[in-house]
Coordinates of C-alpha atoms in Angstrom, one line a residue:
Chain A
M160 CA -17.8 -16.5 -13.7
N161 CA -20.8 -14.7 -15.3
M162 CA -22.3 -13.9 -12.0
I163 CA -19.1 -12.4 -10.8
F164 CA -18.9 -10.3 -13.9
Y165 CA -22.5 -9.0 -13.4
I166 CA -21.8 -8.1 -9.8
A167 CA -18.6 -6.3 -10.6
A168 CA -20.2 -4.5 -13.5
F169 CA -23.2 -3.5 -11.4
V170 CA -20.9 -2.1 -8.7
S171 CA -18.8 -0.3 -11.3
I172 CA -21.8 1.4 -13.0
I173 CA -23.4 2.5 -9.7
S174 CA -20.2 3.8 -8.2
T175 CA -19.3 5.6 -11.4
G176 CA -22.7 7.3 -11.4
L177 CA -22.2 8.3 -7.7
A178 CA -18.8 9.6 -8.6
I179 CA -20.2 11.9 -11.2
T180 CA -23.2 13.1 -9.2
G181 CA -21.5 13.4 -5.8
K182 CA -21.3 16.9 -4.4
N183 CA -18.5 16.1 -1.9
A184 CA -15.3 15.9 -3.9
I185 CA -13.5 13.3 -1.7
H186 CA -16.6 11.0 -1.5
A187 CA -16.9 11.2 -5.3
L188 CA -13.2 10.2 -5.6
L189 CA -13.8 7.3 -3.3
F190 CA -16.6 6.1 -5.5
L191 CA -14.3 6.5 -8.5
I192 CA -11.7 4.2 -6.7
L193 CA -14.4 1.7 -6.0
S194 CA -15.3 1.8 -9.7
L195 CA -11.7 1.2 -10.7
L196 CA -11.4 -1.7 -8.3
S197 CA -14.5 -3.4 -9.8
I198 CA -13.1 -2.8 -13.3
S199 CA -10.0 -4.6 -12.2
I200 CA -12.1 -7.5 -11.1
I201 CA -13.6 -7.6 -14.6
F202 CA -10.1 -7.6 -16.2
Y203 CA -9.1 -10.4 -13.9
I204 CA -12.0 -12.7 -14.9
L205 CA -11.5 -11.8 -18.5
G206 CA -8.0 -13.5 -18.2
A207 CA -5.8 -10.4 -17.8
P208 CA -4.4 -10.7 -14.2
F209 CA -1.5 -8.5 -15.0
I210 CA -3.7 -5.6 -16.2
A211 CA -6.0 -6.1 -13.3
A212 CA -3.1 -5.7 -10.9
L213 CA -1.8 -2.6 -12.7
E214 CA -5.3 -1.1 -12.6
V215 CA -5.2 -1.3 -8.8
I216 CA -1.5 -0.3 -8.3
I217 CA -1.4 2.6 -10.8
Y218 CA -4.9 3.9 -11.1
A219 CA -6.4 3.2 -7.7
G220 CA -3.2 3.2 -5.8
A221 CA -1.1 6.0 -7.2
I222 CA -3.1 8.4 -9.4
M223 CA -6.1 8.6 -7.2
V224 CA -4.0 9.2 -4.1
L225 CA -2.5 12.2 -5.9
F226 CA -6.0 13.4 -6.7
I227 CA -7.1 13.1 -3.0
F228 CA -3.8 14.7 -1.9
V229 CA -4.5 17.8 -4.0
I230 CA -8.2 18.0 -3.0
M231 CA -7.3 17.5 0.6
M232 CA -4.9 20.5 0.4
L233 CA -7.4 22.7 -1.4
N234 CA -10.1 22.3 1.3
V235 CA -12.9 22.2 -1.3
G236 CA -16.4 21.6 -0.1
L237 CA -17.2 25.2 0.6
E238 CA -17.7 25.8 -3.1
K239 CA -20.9 23.8 -3.4
E240 CA -23.0 26.9 -3.9
M241 CA -20.5 28.2 -6.5
E242 CA -20.7 24.9 -8.3
K243 CA -24.5 25.2 -8.5
K244 CA -24.1 28.6 -10.0
W245 CA -21.3 27.6 -12.5
L246 CA -23.1 24.5 -13.7
R247 CA -26.3 25.9 -15.3
P248 CA -28.7 23.4 -16.8
R249 CA -28.0 24.9 -20.2
M250 CA -24.5 23.6 -20.1
W251 CA -25.6 20.0 -20.2
I252 CA -27.4 20.3 -23.6
L253 CA -24.5 20.0 -26.0
P254 CA -22.7 17.1 -24.2
T255 CA -26.0 15.3 -23.8
I256 CA -26.7 15.5 -27.5
L257 CA -23.3 14.3 -28.4
A258 CA -23.5 11.4 -25.9
A259 CA -26.9 10.5 -27.2
I260 CA -25.6 10.3 -30.8
L261 CA -22.8 8.1 -29.5
L262 CA -25.3 5.9 -27.7
I263 CA -27.4 5.5 -30.8
N264 CA -24.3 4.6 -32.8
F265 CA -23.4 2.0 -30.2
L266 CA -26.9 0.5 -30.2
I267 CA -26.9 0.2 -34.0
M268 CA -23.4 -1.4 -33.8
L269 CA -24.6 -4.0 -31.2
K270 CA -27.5 -4.9 -33.6
T271 CA -25.5 -5.2 -36.8
V272 CA -22.0 -6.3 -35.9
H273 CA -21.7 -9.9 -34.6
F274 CA -19.1 -10.3 -31.9
E275 CA -17.4 -13.6 -31.3
K276 CA -17.6 -14.8 -27.8
T277 CA -14.3 -13.9 -26.0
K278 CA -12.1 -16.9 -25.5
E279 CA -11.0 -17.4 -21.9
V280 CA -7.3 -17.3 -22.4
V281 CA -5.3 -16.2 -19.4
V282 CA -2.5 -13.8 -20.5
L283 CA 0.3 -14.1 -18.1
P284 CA 2.6 -11.2 -17.1
K285 CA 5.4 -12.7 -19.1
Q286 CA 3.5 -12.7 -22.3
V287 CA 2.5 -9.1 -21.7
G288 CA 6.1 -8.1 -21.2
I289 CA 7.3 -10.0 -24.3
S290 CA 4.7 -8.4 -26.6
L291 CA 5.4 -5.0 -25.0
F292 CA 9.1 -5.2 -25.8
T293 CA 8.8 -6.7 -29.2
T294 CA 5.6 -6.0 -31.1
Y295 CA 4.7 -2.7 -29.3
L296 CA 8.2 -1.5 -28.6
I297 CA 7.5 1.8 -30.4
G298 CA 4.6 2.5 -28.0
V299 CA 6.7 1.9 -25.0
E300 CA 9.4 4.3 -26.3
I301 CA 6.9 7.0 -27.0
A302 CA 5.4 6.6 -23.5
A303 CA 9.0 6.8 -22.1
I304 CA 9.7 10.1 -24.0
L305 CA 6.4 11.5 -22.9
L306 CA 7.2 10.7 -19.3
L307 CA 10.7 12.1 -19.6
A308 CA 9.2 15.3 -20.9
G309 CA 6.9 15.4 -17.9
I310 CA 9.8 14.9 -15.5
I311 CA 11.8 17.7 -17.1
G312 CA 8.8 20.0 -17.1
A313 CA 8.1 19.3 -13.4
Y314 CA 11.7 19.8 -12.6
H315 CA 11.7 23.2 -14.4
L316 CA 8.5 24.3 -12.7
G317 CA 9.7 23.1 -9.3
S318 CA 13.3 24.4 -9.3
Q319 CA 14.1 27.3 -7.1
K320 CA 17.2 29.2 -6.3
K321 CA 18.6 27.8 -3.1
K322 CA 17.7 30.1 -0.3
V323 CA 20.2 30.5 2.5
I324 CA 18.4 31.6 5.6
H325 CA 20.5 33.1 8.3
R326 CA 19.2 33.7 11.8
F327 CA 19.2 37.5 11.3
M328 CA 19.2 38.1 7.6
E329 CA 18.0 36.4 4.4
K330 CA 20.4 36.1 1.6
N331 CA 19.2 35.3 -1.9
Chain B
M155 CA -12.9 -27.3 3.1
N156 CA -9.1 -27.4 3.3
Y157 CA -9.0 -23.7 2.3
A158 CA -11.4 -22.7 5.0
F159 CA -9.1 -24.2 7.6
I160 CA -6.0 -22.5 6.1
I161 CA -7.8 -19.1 6.0
A162 CA -9.1 -19.5 9.6
G163 CA -5.7 -20.6 10.8
V164 CA -3.8 -17.8 9.1
L165 CA -6.3 -15.2 10.4
L166 CA -6.1 -16.6 14.0
V167 CA -2.3 -16.8 14.0
V168 CA -1.6 -13.5 12.3
L169 CA -4.0 -11.5 14.5
N170 CA -2.8 -13.1 17.7
I171 CA 0.8 -12.5 16.7
A172 CA 0.0 -8.9 16.0
A173 CA -1.5 -8.5 19.5
L174 CA 1.4 -10.4 21.1
L175 CA 3.8 -8.1 19.3
I176 CA 2.6 -5.2 21.4
W177 CA 3.7 -7.0 24.5
L178 CA 6.9 -8.3 22.9
E179 CA 7.8 -4.8 21.7
R180 CA 7.3 -3.3 25.2
R181 CA 9.3 -6.1 26.8
L182 CA 12.2 -5.9 24.3
L183 CA 12.4 -2.2 24.4
A184 CA 12.5 -2.4 28.2
L185 CA 15.3 -5.0 28.0
W186 CA 17.4 -2.8 25.8
Q187 CA 16.7 0.2 28.0
D188 CA 17.7 -1.6 31.1
R189 CA 14.2 -1.8 32.8
Y190 CA 11.4 -4.3 33.2
G191 CA 8.5 -3.3 31.1
P192 CA 5.0 -4.8 31.7
N193 CA 5.5 -7.7 34.1
R194 CA 2.4 -7.7 36.4
V195 CA -0.5 -9.3 34.4
G196 CA 0.0 -13.0 34.0
P197 CA 3.4 -14.8 33.6
F198 CA 6.0 -12.3 32.4
G199 CA 3.2 -9.8 31.8
I200 CA 2.0 -11.7 28.7
L201 CA -1.7 -11.0 29.5
Q202 CA -1.0 -7.2 29.4
V203 CA -2.4 -7.1 25.9
L204 CA -5.6 -8.8 27.0
A205 CA -6.0 -6.2 29.8
D206 CA -5.3 -3.4 27.3
V207 CA -7.9 -4.8 24.9
I208 CA -10.5 -5.0 27.7
K209 CA -9.7 -1.4 28.6
I210 CA -9.9 -0.2 25.0
F211 CA -13.3 -1.9 24.5
F212 CA -14.7 -0.1 27.5
K213 CA -13.5 3.3 26.4
E214 CA -15.8 5.7 24.8
D215 CA -15.6 5.4 21.0
W216 CA -15.9 9.1 20.2
I217 CA -16.5 10.3 16.6
P218 CA -15.8 14.0 16.5
P219 CA -18.9 15.9 15.4
F220 CA -16.8 18.0 13.0
S221 CA -15.4 15.0 11.2
D222 CA -16.5 13.5 8.0
K223 CA -18.3 10.5 9.6
P224 CA -18.5 7.8 7.0
V225 CA -14.9 8.3 5.9
F226 CA -13.7 8.6 9.5
V227 CA -15.3 5.2 10.3
M228 CA -14.1 3.6 7.2
A229 CA -10.4 4.5 7.4
P230 CA -9.2 2.0 10.0
G231 CA -11.2 -0.8 8.3
I232 CA -9.3 -0.1 5.0
L233 CA -6.0 -0.6 6.8
M234 CA -6.9 -3.9 8.4
A235 CA -8.5 -5.2 5.2
T236 CA -5.6 -4.4 2.9
I237 CA -3.0 -5.9 5.3
L238 CA -5.0 -9.1 6.0
L239 CA -5.8 -9.6 2.4
T240 CA -2.1 -9.6 1.6
F241 CA -1.6 -12.6 3.9
A242 CA -3.6 -14.6 1.4
V243 CA -0.7 -14.9 -1.0
I244 CA 2.1 -15.6 1.4
P245 CA 3.4 -19.2 1.3
F246 CA 4.0 -20.2 4.9
A247 CA 5.1 -23.8 3.9
P248 CA 4.6 -26.1 0.9
G249 CA 0.9 -26.5 0.5
F250 CA 0.1 -24.1 3.4
L251 CA -1.0 -21.3 1.2
V252 CA -4.4 -19.7 0.7
F253 CA -4.1 -18.5 -2.9
D254 CA -1.2 -19.4 -5.1
S255 CA -1.5 -16.4 -7.5
N256 CA 0.6 -15.8 -10.5
I257 CA 0.5 -12.1 -9.7
A258 CA 1.2 -12.5 -6.0
I259 CA 3.8 -9.7 -5.8
L260 CA 1.6 -7.3 -7.7
F261 CA -1.2 -8.2 -5.4
F262 CA 1.0 -7.3 -2.5
L263 CA 2.0 -4.0 -4.1
G264 CA -1.5 -3.2 -5.0
N265 CA -2.8 -3.8 -1.5
S266 CA 0.0 -1.8 0.1
S267 CA -0.8 1.1 -2.2
L268 CA -4.4 0.9 -1.3
G269 CA -3.4 0.9 2.4
V270 CA -2.2 4.5 1.9
Y271 CA -5.9 5.5 1.7
S272 CA -6.6 4.5 5.3
I273 CA -4.0 6.9 6.6
V274 CA -4.7 9.7 4.2
L275 CA -8.5 9.5 4.6
G276 CA -8.3 9.0 8.4
G277 CA -6.2 12.1 8.7
W278 CA -8.4 14.1 6.3
A279 CA -11.7 13.0 7.8
S280 CA -10.6 14.0 11.3
N281 CA -10.8 17.6 10.2
N282 CA -7.9 18.5 12.5
K283 CA -4.8 20.4 11.5
Y284 CA -2.4 18.0 13.1
S285 CA -4.2 15.0 11.5
L286 CA -4.1 16.7 8.1
L287 CA -0.4 17.4 8.4
G288 CA 0.1 13.8 9.3
A289 CA -2.0 12.6 6.4
M290 CA -0.1 14.9 4.0
R291 CA 3.2 13.5 5.1
A292 CA 1.9 9.9 5.0
S293 CA 0.7 10.2 1.5
A294 CA 4.0 11.8 0.2
Q295 CA 6.1 9.3 2.1
M296 CA 4.2 6.2 1.2
L297 CA 3.8 7.1 -2.5
T298 CA 7.5 7.7 -2.7
Y299 CA 8.5 4.5 -1.0
E300 CA 6.0 2.4 -2.9
V301 CA 8.0 3.3 -6.0
F302 CA 11.2 1.9 -4.7
M303 CA 9.5 -1.0 -3.1
G304 CA 8.1 -2.1 -6.5
I305 CA 11.4 -1.5 -8.3
S306 CA 13.6 -3.2 -5.7
I307 CA 11.9 -6.5 -5.9
M308 CA 12.0 -6.7 -9.6
G309 CA 15.5 -8.1 -9.4
V310 CA 14.1 -11.0 -7.4
V311 CA 11.3 -11.5 -10.0
M312 CA 13.9 -11.6 -12.8
M313 CA 16.0 -14.2 -11.0
A314 CA 13.0 -16.4 -10.0
D315 CA 11.4 -15.8 -13.4
S316 CA 7.9 -15.5 -11.8
F317 CA 5.6 -13.2 -9.9
S318 CA 4.4 -16.1 -7.8
L319 CA 5.7 -16.0 -4.3
K320 CA 5.6 -19.8 -4.1
E321 CA 7.9 -20.1 -7.1
I322 CA 10.2 -17.4 -5.7
V323 CA 10.7 -19.5 -2.6
E324 CA 11.3 -22.6 -4.7
A325 CA 13.8 -20.7 -6.8
Q326 CA 15.9 -20.2 -3.6
E327 CA 16.6 -23.9 -3.1
K328 CA 20.3 -23.4 -3.7
T329 CA 21.1 -19.8 -2.7
W330 CA 18.9 -17.3 -0.8
F331 CA 18.3 -14.2 -2.9
I332 CA 19.8 -12.0 -0.2
F333 CA 23.3 -12.8 -1.6
P334 CA 22.8 -11.9 -5.3
Q335 CA 20.2 -9.3 -4.5
F336 CA 21.8 -7.4 -1.6
A337 CA 21.1 -4.0 -3.0
G338 CA 17.5 -4.9 -3.7
F339 CA 17.2 -6.2 -0.2
L340 CA 18.5 -2.9 1.3
V341 CA 16.1 -0.8 -0.7
F342 CA 13.2 -3.1 0.1
L343 CA 14.0 -3.0 3.8
V344 CA 14.1 0.7 4.0
A345 CA 11.0 1.0 1.8
G346 CA 9.2 -1.6 4.0
I347 CA 9.9 0.4 7.1
A348 CA 8.7 3.6 5.5
E349 CA 5.6 1.8 4.1
T350 CA 4.6 0.5 7.6
H351 CA 5.5 4.0 8.9
R352 CA 7.3 2.4 11.8
L353 CA 9.9 4.2 13.8
P354 CA 12.4 5.7 12.7
F355 CA 10.1 6.6 9.7
D356 CA 7.0 7.3 11.8
I357 CA 6.9 10.8 10.4
P358 CA 3.1 10.8 9.8
E359 CA 2.5 10.4 13.5
A360 CA 5.6 12.0 14.9
E361 CA 4.3 12.5 18.4
G362 CA 6.8 15.2 19.2
E363 CA 5.4 17.5 16.5
L364 CA 2.0 16.4 15.5
V365 CA 0.3 15.1 18.7
A366 CA -0.4 11.7 17.2
G367 CA -0.5 12.6 13.6
F368 CA -3.2 11.1 11.5
H369 CA -4.9 9.2 14.3
S370 CA -5.0 12.1 16.8
E371 CA -8.8 12.1 16.8
Y372 CA -9.3 8.3 17.0
S373 CA -10.3 6.7 20.2
G374 CA -11.5 3.4 21.5
M375 CA -11.4 0.4 19.2
K376 CA -10.8 2.5 16.0
F377 CA -7.5 3.6 17.5
G378 CA -7.0 0.0 18.4
L379 CA -7.4 -1.0 14.8
F380 CA -4.8 1.5 13.7
F381 CA -2.5 0.3 16.5
V382 CA -2.9 -3.5 15.7
G383 CA -2.7 -2.6 12.0
E384 CA 0.8 -1.2 12.5
Y385 CA 1.9 -4.5 14.0
L386 CA 0.2 -6.5 11.3
G387 CA 2.1 -4.4 8.9
V388 CA 5.4 -5.2 10.6
T389 CA 4.5 -8.9 10.5
L390 CA 3.6 -8.7 6.8
I391 CA 6.7 -6.9 5.8
S392 CA 8.9 -9.3 7.8
A393 CA 7.1 -12.2 6.1
I394 CA 7.6 -10.8 2.7
I395 CA 11.2 -10.1 3.3
V396 CA 11.7 -13.7 4.4
V397 CA 9.8 -15.1 1.4
M398 CA 11.7 -13.0 -1.1
F399 CA 15.2 -12.8 0.2
F400 CA 15.7 -15.4 2.9
G401 CA 14.3 -18.5 1.3
G402 CA 10.9 -18.6 3.0
W403 CA 10.3 -22.0 4.5
M404 CA 13.7 -23.4 3.4
G405 CA 15.9 -24.6 6.3
P406 CA 17.6 -27.7 7.7
A407 CA 15.2 -30.6 7.6
F408 CA 15.2 -31.6 11.3
L409 CA 12.4 -29.1 11.9
P410 CA 9.2 -28.6 9.9
P411 CA 9.2 -25.8 7.2
V412 CA 6.5 -23.8 9.0
F413 CA 8.9 -23.5 11.9
W414 CA 11.6 -22.0 9.8
F415 CA 9.3 -19.5 8.2
F416 CA 8.0 -18.3 11.5
F417 CA 11.6 -18.3 13.0
K418 CA 13.0 -16.1 10.3
T419 CA 9.9 -13.8 10.4
F420 CA 10.4 -13.5 14.1
I421 CA 14.0 -12.4 13.7
F422 CA 12.9 -9.7 11.4
I423 CA 10.2 -8.6 13.7
C424 CA 12.7 -8.2 16.5
F425 CA 14.9 -6.3 14.1
F426 CA 12.1 -3.9 13.5
I427 CA 11.7 -3.4 17.2
L428 CA 15.4 -2.9 17.6
L429 CA 15.3 -0.2 15.0
R430 CA 12.7 1.6 17.1
A431 CA 14.9 1.4 20.2
S432 CA 18.0 2.7 18.5
L433 CA 17.4 5.2 15.7
P434 CA 16.2 8.8 15.8
R435 CA 13.6 10.0 13.5
P436 CA 14.8 11.8 10.3
R437 CA 13.3 15.1 9.2
Y438 CA 10.6 14.9 6.5
D439 CA 12.7 16.4 3.7
Q440 CA 15.6 14.3 4.6
L441 CA 13.5 11.2 4.2
M442 CA 12.3 12.3 0.7
E443 CA 15.9 13.3 -0.3
V444 CA 17.3 9.9 0.6
G445 CA 14.5 8.2 -1.2
W446 CA 14.7 9.9 -4.5
K447 CA 18.5 10.6 -4.6
I448 CA 20.0 7.4 -3.2
L449 CA 17.4 4.6 -3.1
L450 CA 15.8 5.1 -6.5
P451 CA 19.1 5.2 -8.5
L452 CA 20.3 2.2 -6.4
A453 CA 17.2 0.2 -7.2
L454 CA 17.4 1.1 -10.9
I455 CA 21.1 0.1 -11.1
N456 CA 20.3 -3.1 -9.3
I457 CA 17.7 -4.0 -12.0
L458 CA 20.1 -3.0 -14.8
A459 CA 23.0 -5.2 -13.3
T460 CA 20.7 -8.1 -12.7
G461 CA 19.3 -8.0 -16.1
A462 CA 22.7 -7.7 -17.7
I463 CA 24.0 -10.7 -15.7
I464 CA 21.0 -12.8 -16.5
L465 CA 21.2 -11.9 -20.2
F466 CA 24.9 -12.7 -20.6
L467 CA 25.2 -15.8 -18.4

């Protein structure tokens, strides 16, 4: 099991790095999908098969397809030169400092806090469902309200007056 | 050791079935259109596929210079991999199963949603307007129908109380789920046809409008993979329908369970072919409209009704 974890983690780190540094947007997204798939393997061996499946279905299968759909339509790739101009080295300074602070924080935490070894308990889909609809019901409801707001917003943005197109004239 | 045999057997049978389906489809279409179809190579023309494969191997495997090469080469492989992986969780008979997963249905849904990539990326990497249009239609169509596909089988999951396909088959000992879950079955069937982008829902490749849609630029064995992948998809969806709604391997005891499984799957495959012979292709927006306005509410009402009945019984 440990070996599988290390392989998946290795693939995940490498592909995430390639996703960030990649110049070609579609290739970068493909690496991101690879990273999500390897993370789903990690979830699976940690004993969360349901979350692993959702990671694939929702993140890799639905959200990333939408990303690719949009980028496919935009025909990006010609903007490589522009990107070089926009992303000046100076822009990296502040995020790098903040990330470094976080990294130091993390290292100190690893040193001082003692973690218990994770118990290998498999959480079945049924248990996830039961705890979602009892203990964490409020979270589910908030997410539902958020999604409803999203649907209404999308409907509002996408709604148009119905056009009647005649062969000779256009009525509005 | 046992597993190795099952895996090899499943791969062998499934790939050969997919290849034979090409012949079967041509023969059946010919039968329904009152003509002969391929009947020269071997008995009843059954070796036609072999001849086609030999021909396809000797064709030039051309990668367009204007394409995105790595993605172009990868796309047909994704299709085959995702479909073949899903066969791992299908219970063919008691004990004849590669991987009895407790998330088998989710595994199937995940793989079918990853399968979208092969078509989208294949169309995009071809760098051709027709292919891109096909890829665009495919991604919209398959994303839409994935939603109903997932929702429509939740009724079955609720009744069987499990995501495991083996337990779903065992739960159908008394009645097949087609009877209590008829609405779910209808939605799943339509979504399954759209997901395999078979006629009448072959809008991504609509040869009347888009040359060959997403695989316009593919030639040689890469086209062959897309072609066989389509038949593999038909076999997969038929097998899943049989497992979820028609009792899987259940049947009268005078024949072995594997026979019943293959017999039922075969009937559904023939049904898929009959659909091709009989129905015209809808327009793109009609497909979307039917999906969101009829199938989605139907699937949701089905879940609600099933849940209510299970709760109050």
